Amino acid sequence: MTIIFNKAESLFHLQMEKTSYVIKLYDHAYLMHVYWGKKIRAHNVGWFCETPYRRRQLIEGRKVDDVKFTSEYWPFEYPSYGTSDFRPPAVKAGSENGTMITDLRYVKHRILKGKPLIDALPSTYVENENEAETLEIELYDSLIGLSVFLYYTVYNTFDVITRHAVFANKGTQSLTLHKALSASIDFKDGHFEMLQLSGTTLRERHVVKRKLAEGLMQIDSTRGISSHIHNPFIALLRDGATEHMGEVYGLSLVYSGNFVASAHVDQYFSARVQIGINPFNFLWVLEPGKTFSTPEAVMVYSDEGLNGLSHKYHDLYRKRLCRGIYRDRVRPVLVNNWEATYFDFDHDKIISMAKKAKESGIELFVLDDGWFGSRNNDQSSLGDWHENTCKLPKGLKGLADEINALGLKFGLWFEPEAVSPDSELYRKHPDWCISVPGRKRTEWRNQLVLDLARKEVCDYIIHSVATVLNSANIEYVKWDMNRRLTEMASASLPPERQMEFSHRYILGLYNVLEELTSRFPNVLFENCASGGGRFDPGMLYYFPQTWTSDNTDAVCRLKIQYGTSICYPLIATCAHVSAIPNHQVLRSTPMKMRGPVAMSGNMGYELDLTNLTEYESNEVMEQVALYKEMRSLVQFGRFYRLKSPFDGNQTAWMVVSDDKREFVVWFFRVMVEAEEAYFNLRLAGIDAELDYICLDNGMVYSGDALLNMGLTLPWQNGDHMSLMMRFSAV
Ligand code: DGJ
């Protein structure tokens, strides 16, 4: 890894293990994008961005100060609007005269060791400064006094580029930021398919692909959370790119609020691809002397298809985005009582379930919603974080102690950002929720959202959660959030700053999470937002795992987990075995399918273990024992998607250990046919030179045969919807 400034050609060349990213300083003024792709040599490449001279009509000015110079045809590194580039800008800044034109010129640059943290925002990090280098380039608009610092980091061991921008008002007038994106890339052509991870509650992160065409193609969130609807991630696929081959580009945003990711194709079929905070309903007042930081964009190029792209995201996010003691630890197998009891439980019921969990080999018991205030349904008590002594006469401490005495850890559910109108908290502080004076307060699941832009509200959340965590031996927290934000406004902000609210909410949330996760470093925090409504890299920085979806149906989970794996590692992807008929879609799937689907993630249970037949209880016991044997492989290995559930009836994926000596293959089919046609499932990522024994059938296979001939499937006729095979090198 290295960052080179080639003075003779005015080129910045960011070289990673397999990737190059090249920027040209044109006419000592503008930053032009030259190249992002497979690694190239560092010299004689600057001509690449100068194609406009040769191609386009009406180009007369070559010098940027020439009045005839037009920006329209140029590949800008961080484009602005108003001086003849009519494509979507990365920045829109307003000055006191009411105009919104910027002309950002190069001032200076530095190459720094390591990677600076981003003010008040989560980001990927280094553990020592030799792990990475950072290029800082300052651009300046001298008329309005606005500096923009662009940061690019490249790592030694991760083939990724991270980018963000910092705005500094160095002038004397107040400025307004209307758009301040994290990254913008001008590709010479737009011959791509855009891949997005879209869906809704219970159908999160489905893979959707669209071919780029002239105009704007965009996904975003305006809901105050990154959302179930679109994930803050897009990939661009060159023609013919598959899971295993071809060129793909990924942009992922380390952010949990309103975002935008887009691809714009202009009249010459050039593509401008961008990601950052959604400019919709966003406006930031930047007073003289103040700065504003954008979230971080993480950019990955792979010429080994989507699997290659995923490996780079998984490695970075697992090792240098997640933090804390659980980053490198296998995660406990848990049982959660939500689908087992919903609100209807008491101390004895929980203890009976915990006993059964212990017998099954489960390691952590999680008490979900309903343990606090007078909450017996979803109509009250959010905000009143003290135990309900009718349900739990021995209190949380009594319950946790008994569960610990059984040999299990104890974990607890919270929804700290929410408040029920029927709660002590609301009666005391009706003004603490997000609302616009005079307007109705939209309720969602009978609840409102606390105003995290206010310090006293954040302090209350920190204090109330910390008090509970100190009151008993609570070793895991499920942090839920079951709403979108509406009537977004804060009583703490003056009128001209109300459009800052959605970003300030996220800053408040990050501040709360930073405080609580550092005060309780031994607690395993799990992120949840009605399932996967905030499954994003911003939350991953604080919470090393996420409840992937409230949909626990094994068939639906194939698509949800497949899509999620494009950007996020398996260890972060919680997957539970639940009861049948499934509570969300009423489908019944065999335990032999529910188990393997959950085992291809961070596995747990979400059913009443005391309600199972002896046969089912034995199956659970066997599954837990098996998962414990293979979990370090699943949680820390390399994941390969082999067959997509979006392409038909069959799904296949596998995980390979780093040393390639162990692997597991999963194969699922939703509909089972008699006398089906055979096909060969070619494996990936294993060592062609090694022989492997299948631990499930005792047969020995050569690595090269598995890679080239593959496994002949379906394995057997009958009712098998799934097959899980473990292999070990002999
Ligand atoms: C939504 C979560 O996604 C569920 O797992 C559960 O915790 C409920 N909220 C509880 O209200």
XYZ file of C-alpha atoms and ligand atoms in Angstrom:
741
model
C 0.000 0.000 0.000
C 1.265 3.446 -0.753
C 0.182 6.934 -1.709
C 2.385 8.560 -4.313
C 2.343 12.157 -5.458
C 3.864 12.245 -8.932
C 4.824 15.894 -9.270
C 5.854 15.721 -12.918
C 2.399 14.528 -13.946
C 0.505 16.185 -11.043
C -0.931 12.816 -10.091
C -1.982 11.318 -6.808
C -1.754 7.569 -7.044
C -3.309 5.491 -4.274
C -1.992 1.975 -4.620
C -3.451 -0.912 -2.695
C -2.645 -4.597 -2.874
C -4.681 -5.151 -6.029
C -6.284 -1.788 -6.739
C -5.234 1.637 -7.992
C -7.037 4.932 -7.580
C -5.635 7.916 -9.462
C -6.465 11.614 -9.201
C -5.014 14.385 -11.351
C -4.431 17.906 -10.231
C -5.397 19.712 -13.408
C -3.949 23.147 -14.148
C -2.932 23.340 -10.512
C -6.591 24.025 -9.674
C -9.106 21.230 -10.141
C -9.017 17.645 -8.939
C -9.936 15.300 -11.755
C -10.744 11.628 -11.369
C -8.436 9.546 -13.537
C -8.862 5.922 -12.635
C -10.233 3.374 -10.154
C -9.645 -0.280 -10.904
C -7.094 -3.057 -11.161
C -3.659 -2.024 -9.951
C -1.542 -0.190 -12.541
C 1.895 1.398 -12.530
C 2.157 4.886 -11.171
C 3.440 6.747 -14.248
C 2.191 7.973 -17.581
C -1.502 7.742 -16.814
C -2.484 11.394 -16.405
C -3.607 11.723 -20.027
C -6.554 9.495 -19.196
C -8.712 12.267 -17.791
C -7.936 14.687 -20.622
C -10.085 12.925 -23.197
C -12.577 15.861 -23.301
C -10.169 17.909 -25.425
C -10.173 15.345 -28.083
C -13.784 14.301 -28.112
C -16.317 16.970 -27.375
C -17.628 19.806 -29.476
C -17.461 23.379 -28.177
C -14.464 22.852 -25.958
C -12.247 25.831 -26.267
C -10.653 26.746 -22.959
C -7.860 24.543 -21.698
C -6.941 26.706 -18.702
C -9.428 26.709 -15.899
C -9.369 30.498 -15.601
C -10.148 30.929 -19.260
C -13.744 32.178 -19.465
C -14.296 29.587 -22.160
C -13.329 26.705 -19.887
C -16.324 24.512 -19.268
C -16.501 21.907 -16.520
C -19.259 19.914 -18.130
C -17.124 17.236 -19.732
C -14.586 16.709 -17.029
C -14.338 13.874 -14.525
C -14.329 15.721 -11.215
C -13.161 14.220 -7.977
C -15.466 16.308 -5.790
C -17.763 18.273 -8.104
C -19.625 21.444 -7.299
C -22.441 23.264 -9.052
C -22.720 26.637 -10.689
C -19.739 26.995 -12.995
C -20.848 24.830 -15.945
C -20.905 21.288 -14.584
C -24.604 20.411 -14.775
C -24.398 16.919 -13.318
C -25.309 16.277 -9.653
C -22.707 17.978 -7.450
C -21.093 16.506 -4.340
C -21.387 19.829 -2.564
C -23.890 22.672 -2.506
C -22.998 25.542 -0.216
C -24.909 28.788 0.167
C -23.460 32.162 1.104
C -25.040 35.248 2.634
C -25.838 36.783 -0.756
C -28.256 33.906 -1.326
C -26.339 32.197 -4.118
C -25.283 28.611 -4.053
C -22.251 28.443 -6.299
C -18.915 26.991 -5.324
C -15.630 26.863 -7.157
C -13.288 24.666 -5.161
C -9.627 24.948 -6.096
C -6.654 22.960 -4.897
C -4.646 24.623 -2.122
C -2.344 21.968 -0.696
C -2.080 18.349 0.288
C -0.409 16.144 2.900
C 0.242 12.430 3.087
C -0.251 11.260 6.665
C 0.635 8.031 8.399
C -2.318 6.143 9.811
C -5.894 7.345 9.664
C -7.515 10.258 11.484
C -10.752 9.635 13.390
C -13.835 11.464 12.141
C -15.300 13.981 14.534
C -18.293 12.466 16.406
C -18.873 9.823 13.729
C -18.079 6.116 13.538
C -15.440 5.037 11.034
C -13.021 2.286 10.185
C -9.834 2.646 12.175
C -6.212 1.577 12.535
C -4.632 0.024 15.593
C -1.251 1.520 14.792
C -0.255 4.175 12.331
C 1.745 1.801 10.126
C -1.435 0.044 9.065
C -2.547 2.789 6.678
C -1.729 6.035 4.897
C -4.069 8.956 4.405
C -4.085 11.591 1.712
C -5.502 14.929 2.788
C -6.220 17.444 0.026
C -7.467 20.924 0.782
C -9.727 22.662 -1.717
C -10.785 26.267 -1.215
C -13.382 28.659 -2.542
C -11.776 32.027 -1.876
C -14.920 34.056 -2.589
C -16.952 32.526 0.237
C -14.082 31.333 2.438
C -15.040 27.645 2.326
C -12.361 24.982 2.627
C -13.091 21.349 1.882
C -10.605 18.776 3.109
C -10.852 15.499 1.229
C -9.509 12.428 3.011
C -8.552 9.163 1.326
C -7.166 6.272 3.347
C -5.542 3.112 2.015
C -4.636 0.176 4.237
C -1.744 -2.278 4.169
C -3.853 -5.349 4.576
C -7.272 -4.362 3.259
C -7.824 -3.682 -0.419
C -10.223 -0.763 0.156
C -10.309 3.022 -0.007
C -12.116 5.037 2.622
C -13.183 8.609 1.921
C -14.780 11.471 3.734
C -14.777 15.275 3.587
C -14.468 17.967 6.213
C -15.878 21.437 5.542
C -14.293 24.415 7.281
C -15.668 27.932 7.192
C -12.535 30.070 7.038
C -14.340 33.232 6.045
C -16.324 35.839 7.923
C -19.838 35.120 6.694
C -22.178 32.365 7.777
C -22.464 29.578 5.179
C -25.094 26.910 4.661
C -24.355 23.381 3.512
C -27.231 21.973 1.487
C -25.394 18.985 0.152
C -22.175 17.526 1.498
C -21.561 14.045 0.140
C -18.899 11.624 1.256
C -17.737 10.373 -2.133
C -18.265 11.056 -5.818
C -16.675 9.153 -8.691
C -16.863 10.062 -12.367
C -16.575 6.954 -14.531
C -15.809 7.527 -18.208
C -18.735 5.359 -19.188
C -21.965 4.119 -17.653
C -21.975 0.527 -18.838
C -22.902 -0.890 -15.481
C -25.664 -2.633 -13.655
C -26.407 -1.097 -10.262
C -26.950 -3.579 -7.456
C -28.869 -2.408 -4.401
C -30.049 -4.158 -1.235
C -33.712 -3.262 -0.939
C -36.956 -4.491 0.572
C -39.035 -3.674 3.610
C -39.685 -4.912 7.143
C -39.569 -8.741 7.126
C -38.029 -8.661 3.609
C -34.795 -6.784 4.158
C -31.835 -6.481 1.802
C -33.056 -8.344 -1.243
C -30.700 -8.154 -4.193
C -32.066 -5.832 -6.893
C -30.181 -5.095 -10.105
C -30.909 -2.361 -12.637
C -29.048 -1.397 -15.770
C -27.871 2.204 -15.793
C -29.361 4.455 -18.441
C -29.323 8.189 -19.074
C -30.629 10.065 -16.065
C -30.520 9.511 -12.338
C -30.832 6.166 -10.563
C -30.995 6.587 -6.830
C -31.770 4.867 -3.553
C -32.108 6.741 -0.303
C -33.659 7.015 3.121
C -35.728 9.921 4.412
C -36.915 8.027 7.511
C -34.252 9.125 9.971
C -32.840 5.583 10.056
C -30.883 3.867 7.312
C -34.033 1.707 6.997
C -35.371 -1.636 5.841
C -36.213 -0.129 2.478
C -32.714 0.449 1.138
C -29.343 -0.292 2.680
C -26.628 2.404 2.486
C -24.731 0.376 -0.087
C -24.581 0.039 -3.860
C -22.410 -1.953 -6.211
C -21.755 -1.351 -9.891
C -21.288 -4.433 -12.018
C -19.564 -4.505 -15.377
C -21.214 -6.543 -18.129
C -20.980 -10.227 -17.368
C -19.826 -9.827 -13.767
C -21.001 -12.718 -11.600
C -20.432 -13.897 -8.058
C -17.053 -15.323 -9.095
C -15.687 -13.178 -11.899
C -15.812 -9.787 -13.496
C -15.327 -6.233 -12.346
C -17.467 -4.815 -9.558
C -17.295 -1.597 -7.563
C -18.867 -1.106 -4.134
C -19.789 2.010 -2.170
C -20.883 1.614 1.426
C -21.640 4.388 3.903
C -20.715 4.240 7.584
C -23.916 5.975 8.637
C -27.264 5.077 10.219
C -29.535 7.944 9.163
C -30.860 9.543 5.978
C -28.518 8.635 3.151
C -28.417 8.746 -0.617
C -26.573 6.534 -3.092
C -26.927 7.252 -6.766
C -25.625 6.817 -10.277
C -26.184 9.568 -12.812
C -25.568 8.970 -16.496
C -25.105 12.058 -18.647
C -25.619 12.790 -22.318
C -22.257 11.238 -23.176
C -23.038 8.141 -21.164
C -20.492 9.018 -18.491
C -21.532 7.918 -15.004
C -21.243 9.918 -11.797
C -21.651 7.685 -8.760
C -22.174 9.203 -5.317
C -22.897 8.346 -1.705
C -23.436 10.393 1.439
C -25.953 12.072 3.715
C -29.255 12.610 1.920
C -29.492 16.293 0.917
C -33.286 16.002 1.132
C -34.434 18.054 4.154
C -30.826 18.703 5.090
C -29.231 22.067 5.690
C -26.311 22.734 7.998
C -25.416 26.230 9.166
C -21.656 26.593 9.132
C -20.591 29.616 11.123
C -17.126 31.171 10.679
C -14.497 29.043 12.390
C -16.694 25.928 12.449
C -16.251 22.579 10.694
C -18.594 19.866 9.466
C -17.536 16.258 8.828
C -19.279 13.901 6.457
C -19.630 10.198 7.275
C -17.133 7.801 5.804
C -17.631 6.069 2.453
C -15.911 2.719 2.010
C -15.088 1.909 -1.597
C -14.115 -1.527 -2.867
C -13.035 -2.656 -6.321
C -12.872 -6.324 -7.211
C -12.114 -8.115 -10.455
C -13.173 -11.364 -8.811
C -16.893 -10.697 -8.931
C -19.235 -10.064 -6.047
C -17.683 -12.703 -3.806
C -14.357 -10.878 -4.162
C -16.040 -7.595 -3.247
C -17.777 -9.140 -0.220
C -14.528 -10.600 1.087
C -12.978 -7.149 1.168
C -15.938 -5.624 2.997
C -16.176 -8.565 5.417
C -12.472 -8.395 6.289
C -12.450 -4.665 6.895
C -15.749 -4.486 8.745
C -14.964 -7.481 10.941
C -11.445 -6.375 11.815
C -11.369 -2.575 11.631
C -14.942 -1.377 12.028
C -16.269 -3.630 14.793
C -14.649 -2.950 18.131
C -14.519 -4.302 21.641
C -13.816 -7.636 23.222
C -16.321 -9.483 21.063
C -14.700 -8.384 17.808
C -12.399 -11.403 17.781
C -14.456 -13.740 19.968
C -16.896 -16.412 18.933
C -20.388 -15.325 19.861
C -22.522 -17.192 22.394
C -25.465 -19.293 21.201
C -28.509 -17.545 22.632
C -32.180 -18.144 23.094
C -34.524 -15.174 22.997
C -38.020 -15.399 24.505
C -39.761 -12.977 22.113
C -41.462 -15.396 19.721
C -41.841 -17.895 22.579
C -43.852 -15.727 24.954
C -44.190 -12.214 23.508
C -45.303 -10.137 26.535
C -46.777 -13.069 28.407
C -44.127 -14.331 30.814
C -43.131 -14.271 34.445
C -40.123 -15.253 36.493
C -41.012 -18.946 36.649
C -41.721 -19.239 32.938
C -38.374 -17.640 32.101
C -36.543 -19.911 34.514
C -38.179 -23.014 33.064
C -37.110 -21.918 29.585
C -33.608 -21.157 30.813
C -33.298 -24.627 32.355
C -34.223 -26.200 29.064
C -31.805 -23.876 27.273
C -29.008 -25.025 29.518
C -29.845 -28.677 28.831
C -29.691 -27.882 25.108
C -26.194 -26.428 25.387
C -27.310 -22.818 24.857
C -25.058 -20.218 26.496
C -27.080 -17.012 26.827
C -30.691 -16.319 27.762
C -32.134 -13.077 26.396
C -35.219 -11.543 28.004
C -36.950 -9.472 25.322
C -39.624 -6.768 25.469
C -42.064 -6.561 28.406
C -39.879 -6.741 31.540
C -40.260 -3.061 32.555
C -42.830 -0.507 33.712
C -46.314 -1.909 33.316
C -45.737 -3.220 29.819
C -48.023 -6.123 28.990
C -48.539 -5.139 25.371
C -47.019 -2.586 23.023
C -49.162 0.281 24.287
C -47.205 1.535 27.265
C -44.094 2.048 29.365
C -41.299 2.674 26.862
C -38.990 5.038 28.679
C -39.703 3.603 32.148
C -36.625 1.434 32.455
C -37.291 -0.196 35.784
C -38.358 -3.801 36.246
C -41.967 -4.905 36.446
C -42.105 -6.581 39.842
C -45.461 -8.238 39.146
C -43.849 -10.298 36.389
C -40.444 -10.459 38.020
C -41.006 -10.512 41.809
C -37.325 -11.220 42.418
C -36.367 -8.357 40.168
C -33.879 -8.439 37.334
C -31.126 -9.240 39.780
C -32.992 -12.238 41.182
C -33.693 -13.466 37.663
C -30.164 -12.891 36.390
C -28.669 -14.614 39.443
C -30.834 -17.685 38.969
C -30.046 -17.843 35.277
C -26.335 -17.430 36.018
C -26.580 -20.169 38.618
C -27.870 -22.484 35.891
C -24.659 -21.754 33.992
C -26.091 -19.313 31.450
C -25.356 -15.686 30.749
C -28.261 -13.258 30.997
C -29.153 -10.606 28.421
C -31.829 -7.910 28.217
C -33.862 -5.998 25.606
C -34.155 -2.196 25.573
C -35.662 0.334 23.242
C -34.025 3.442 24.678
C -34.763 5.890 21.861
C -38.527 5.405 22.209
C -41.192 6.707 24.575
C -44.794 5.549 25.026
C -47.348 8.353 25.491
C -48.608 6.120 28.298
C -45.454 6.210 30.411
C -44.102 7.977 33.466
C -41.373 9.465 31.294
C -43.835 11.029 28.864
C -46.030 12.364 31.645
C -42.975 14.000 33.195
C -41.348 15.237 29.972
C -43.955 15.474 27.199
C -41.623 17.871 25.397
C -38.795 15.342 25.138
C -40.156 13.606 22.076
C -39.571 14.671 18.511
C -42.430 16.905 17.403
C -43.420 20.145 15.734
C -45.410 22.521 17.971
C -49.034 22.589 16.858
C -48.780 19.464 14.695
C -50.032 15.996 15.593
C -47.377 13.576 16.773
C -47.584 10.527 14.528
C -47.483 7.369 16.595
C -45.995 4.188 15.242
C -46.539 1.031 17.245
C -48.111 3.368 19.824
C -44.848 5.129 20.454
C -42.940 8.343 19.883
C -39.216 8.952 19.497
C -37.104 10.826 22.005
C -35.263 13.896 20.788
C -31.655 12.748 20.743
C -30.553 16.147 19.487
C -31.015 17.284 23.108
C -28.258 16.658 25.602
C -30.563 16.185 28.594
C -32.465 13.481 26.698
C -29.235 11.665 25.788
C -28.121 11.963 29.409
C -31.404 10.416 30.552
C -30.965 7.470 28.183
C -27.380 6.882 29.293
C -28.332 7.145 32.940
C -31.403 4.916 32.756
C -29.745 2.154 30.711
C -26.577 2.287 32.844
C -28.631 2.040 36.044
C -30.279 -1.157 34.817
C -26.991 -2.620 33.603
C -25.428 -1.915 36.991
C -28.348 -3.465 38.837
C -27.740 -7.076 37.780
C -25.265 -9.251 35.922
C -26.437 -8.339 32.422
C -23.898 -9.482 29.838
C -25.789 -8.771 26.626
C -28.062 -5.961 25.435
C -30.467 -6.047 22.488
C -30.913 -2.389 21.473
C -34.157 -2.116 19.538
C -35.733 0.800 17.660
C -39.193 0.212 16.242
C -39.977 3.436 14.456
C -39.201 5.754 11.633
C -38.853 9.429 12.524
C -41.741 11.769 11.693
C -42.464 15.452 12.382
C -38.700 15.828 12.601
C -37.867 18.879 14.663
C -36.193 19.723 17.921
C -37.154 22.238 20.574
C -33.428 22.728 21.148
C -32.793 24.157 17.682
C -33.494 27.654 16.299
C -35.613 27.854 13.117
C -32.620 28.192 10.800
C -31.140 24.961 12.176
C -34.244 22.717 12.127
C -33.051 21.045 8.922
C -29.969 19.882 10.839
C -32.211 17.706 12.953
C -31.991 14.308 11.267
C -28.186 14.423 11.324
C -28.122 15.764 14.877
C -30.344 12.854 15.947
C -27.766 10.407 14.601
C -24.907 12.326 16.235
C -26.826 12.157 19.538
C -27.388 8.431 19.081
C -23.715 7.793 18.310
C -22.730 9.790 21.391
C -25.049 7.690 23.584
C -23.743 4.463 22.072
C -20.117 5.509 22.489
C -20.720 6.328 26.123
C -22.602 3.134 26.991
C -20.387 0.743 25.046
C -17.270 2.209 26.637
C -18.795 2.198 30.128
C -19.796 -1.458 29.677
C -16.973 -2.956 27.612
C -17.788 -6.525 28.630
C -21.392 -6.394 27.484
C -22.214 -7.878 24.077
C -24.440 -5.286 22.364
C -26.764 -6.427 19.576
C -28.300 -3.941 17.171
C -31.964 -4.253 16.159
C -34.540 -1.968 14.543
C -37.744 -3.957 13.981
C -35.299 -6.564 12.743
C -32.867 -5.182 10.178
C -34.020 -1.561 9.880
C -30.632 -0.187 10.857
C -28.302 -2.950 9.663
C -25.584 -0.566 8.582
C -21.846 -0.002 9.077
C -22.475 2.924 11.453
C -24.206 0.645 13.954
C -21.598 -2.074 13.417
C -18.998 0.252 14.909
C -20.806 0.124 18.257
C -22.613 -3.220 18.047
C -20.671 -6.201 16.709
C -23.850 -8.054 15.720
C -27.309 -7.253 14.363
C -30.716 -8.914 14.436
C -30.965 -9.441 10.700
C -34.733 -9.517 10.324
C -37.876 -10.161 12.350
C -38.681 -12.683 9.659
C -37.384 -16.006 11.024
C -38.881 -18.209 8.305
C -36.037 -20.333 6.928
C -37.094 -19.918 3.295
C -37.431 -16.127 3.534
C -34.124 -16.032 5.378
C -32.310 -17.490 2.340
C -32.840 -14.282 0.394
C -32.411 -11.984 3.392
C -29.127 -13.559 4.488
C -27.852 -13.881 0.918
C -28.414 -10.165 0.269
C -27.035 -9.146 3.651
C -23.828 -11.077 2.997
C -22.982 -8.939 -0.027
C -21.705 -6.247 2.336
C -21.825 -7.633 5.899
C -19.933 -10.506 7.553
C -21.698 -13.632 8.835
C -20.584 -13.020 12.414
C -22.658 -9.826 12.407
C -25.711 -11.555 10.932
C -27.897 -13.047 13.672
C -30.068 -15.941 12.587
C -32.474 -17.797 14.876
C -34.294 -21.092 14.661
C -37.970 -20.416 15.391
C -41.147 -22.442 15.801
C -43.461 -23.708 13.047
C -45.783 -22.677 11.600
C -43.563 -19.635 11.320
C -45.073 -16.580 13.009
C -44.420 -14.153 10.144
C -45.401 -16.128 7.034
C -47.112 -19.197 8.574
C -44.891 -21.605 6.629
C -43.691 -24.867 8.117
C -40.161 -25.908 7.325
C -38.357 -28.914 8.782
C -35.961 -28.434 11.692
C -33.373 -29.853 9.313
C -33.725 -26.724 7.233
C -34.239 -24.180 9.999
C -31.045 -25.329 11.719
C -28.675 -25.101 8.746
C -30.081 -21.712 7.672
C -29.415 -20.328 11.159
C -26.049 -22.078 11.313
C -24.947 -20.119 8.261
C -24.895 -17.002 10.412
C -24.564 -16.062 14.068
C -26.914 -18.744 15.391
C -29.545 -18.603 18.120
C -33.063 -19.748 19.010
C -36.350 -17.898 19.208
C -38.913 -20.471 20.380
C -40.315 -22.037 23.509
C -37.848 -24.792 24.247
C -40.182 -26.167 26.914
C -42.786 -26.813 24.230
C -40.810 -29.135 21.977
C -41.252 -32.880 21.500
C -38.453 -35.066 22.769
C -37.355 -35.623 19.181
C -37.209 -31.870 18.517
C -35.379 -31.233 21.788
C -32.755 -33.752 20.750
C -32.459 -32.084 17.372
C -31.870 -28.731 19.083
C -29.254 -30.277 21.330
C -27.463 -31.795 18.335
C -27.652 -28.533 16.381
C -26.188 -26.507 19.228
C -23.358 -28.995 19.737
C -22.618 -29.023 16.017
C -22.739 -25.258 15.712
C -20.340 -24.853 18.613
C -17.906 -27.155 16.819
C -18.074 -25.174 13.594
C -18.840 -21.642 14.762
C -15.320 -20.277 14.650
C -15.168 -21.407 11.020
C -18.559 -19.843 10.235
C -17.915 -16.637 12.155
C -14.318 -16.024 11.053
C -14.064 -17.929 7.766
C -14.418 -16.790 4.158
C -17.954 -16.880 2.815
C -18.703 -17.783 -0.801
C -22.109 -17.471 -2.376
C -22.504 -20.280 -4.910
C -26.142 -20.255 -6.029
C -28.526 -17.364 -5.622
C -32.056 -17.755 -4.215
C -32.960 -14.823 -6.469
C -32.257 -16.985 -9.533
C -34.534 -19.893 -8.739
C -35.385 -22.737 -6.438
C -31.880 -23.470 -5.192
C -29.478 -21.691 -2.892
C -25.941 -22.718 -2.071
C -23.146 -21.110 -0.095
C -20.051 -22.176 1.773
C -17.514 -21.012 4.331
C -13.804 -21.815 4.084
C -11.250 -21.430 6.883
C -8.329 -19.057 6.329
C -5.885 -21.946 5.971
C -8.319 -23.679 3.560
C -8.209 -26.883 5.587
C -11.845 -26.803 6.736
C -15.015 -25.832 5.004
C -18.782 -26.246 5.176
C -21.166 -26.277 2.217
C -24.888 -25.585 2.438
C -27.404 -26.395 -0.251
C -31.094 -25.539 -0.004
C -34.039 -26.040 -2.300
C -37.396 -24.491 -1.582
C -39.522 -26.785 -3.735
C -38.600 -30.430 -3.909
C -39.256 -32.422 -7.064
C -39.173 -36.157 -7.623
C -36.514 -37.401 -10.018
C -34.925 -34.001 -10.443
C -32.192 -33.289 -12.936
C -28.705 -33.477 -11.503
C -26.328 -30.570 -11.555
C -22.794 -30.041 -10.390
C -22.254 -27.549 -7.617
C -18.726 -26.282 -8.108
C -17.120 -25.183 -4.880
C -14.885 -22.150 -4.414
C -11.987 -20.932 -2.316
C -10.580 -24.333 -1.289
C -7.097 -25.721 -2.011
C -6.958 -27.639 -5.290
C -3.921 -29.558 -4.079
C -5.536 -30.896 -0.909
C -7.813 -33.870 -0.378
C -10.794 -33.378 1.882
C -12.838 -35.855 3.864
C -16.536 -35.151 4.212
C -17.238 -35.486 7.927
C -20.845 -36.329 7.207
C -20.436 -39.260 4.789
C -16.794 -40.275 5.275
C -15.948 -39.926 1.568
C -12.695 -38.346 0.444
C -12.728 -35.795 -2.367
C -9.847 -34.075 -4.114
C -9.875 -30.288 -3.898
C -9.422 -29.841 -7.648
C -12.364 -32.144 -8.356
C -14.590 -30.204 -5.973
C -13.537 -26.955 -7.652
C -13.940 -28.192 -11.212
C -16.333 -31.137 -11.249
C -18.210 -30.084 -8.145
C -20.596 -32.005 -5.951
C -23.381 -33.728 -7.822
C -26.714 -32.596 -6.414
C -29.516 -32.997 -5.411
C -28.001 -35.512 -3.039
C -31.080 -37.543 -2.451
C -34.724 -37.692 -3.339
C -37.451 -37.194 -0.799
C -38.141 -34.343 1.494
C -34.700 -32.864 1.928
C -34.885 -29.141 1.569
C -31.379 -28.662 2.814
C -28.007 -30.264 3.003
C -25.060 -29.202 5.115
C -21.711 -30.927 4.557
C -18.560 -30.376 6.558
C -15.146 -31.108 5.095
C -11.689 -31.330 6.566
C -8.314 -31.704 4.846
C -6.781 -35.169 5.160
C -38.877 -5.748 17.323
C -37.721 -6.696 17.309
O -37.208 -6.818 16.034
C -38.175 -8.042 17.866
O -37.142 -8.967 17.779
C -38.625 -7.842 19.289
O -37.537 -7.482 20.078
C -39.719 -6.793 19.343
N -39.365 -5.581 18.677
C -40.092 -6.488 20.764
O -40.983 -5.464 20.851
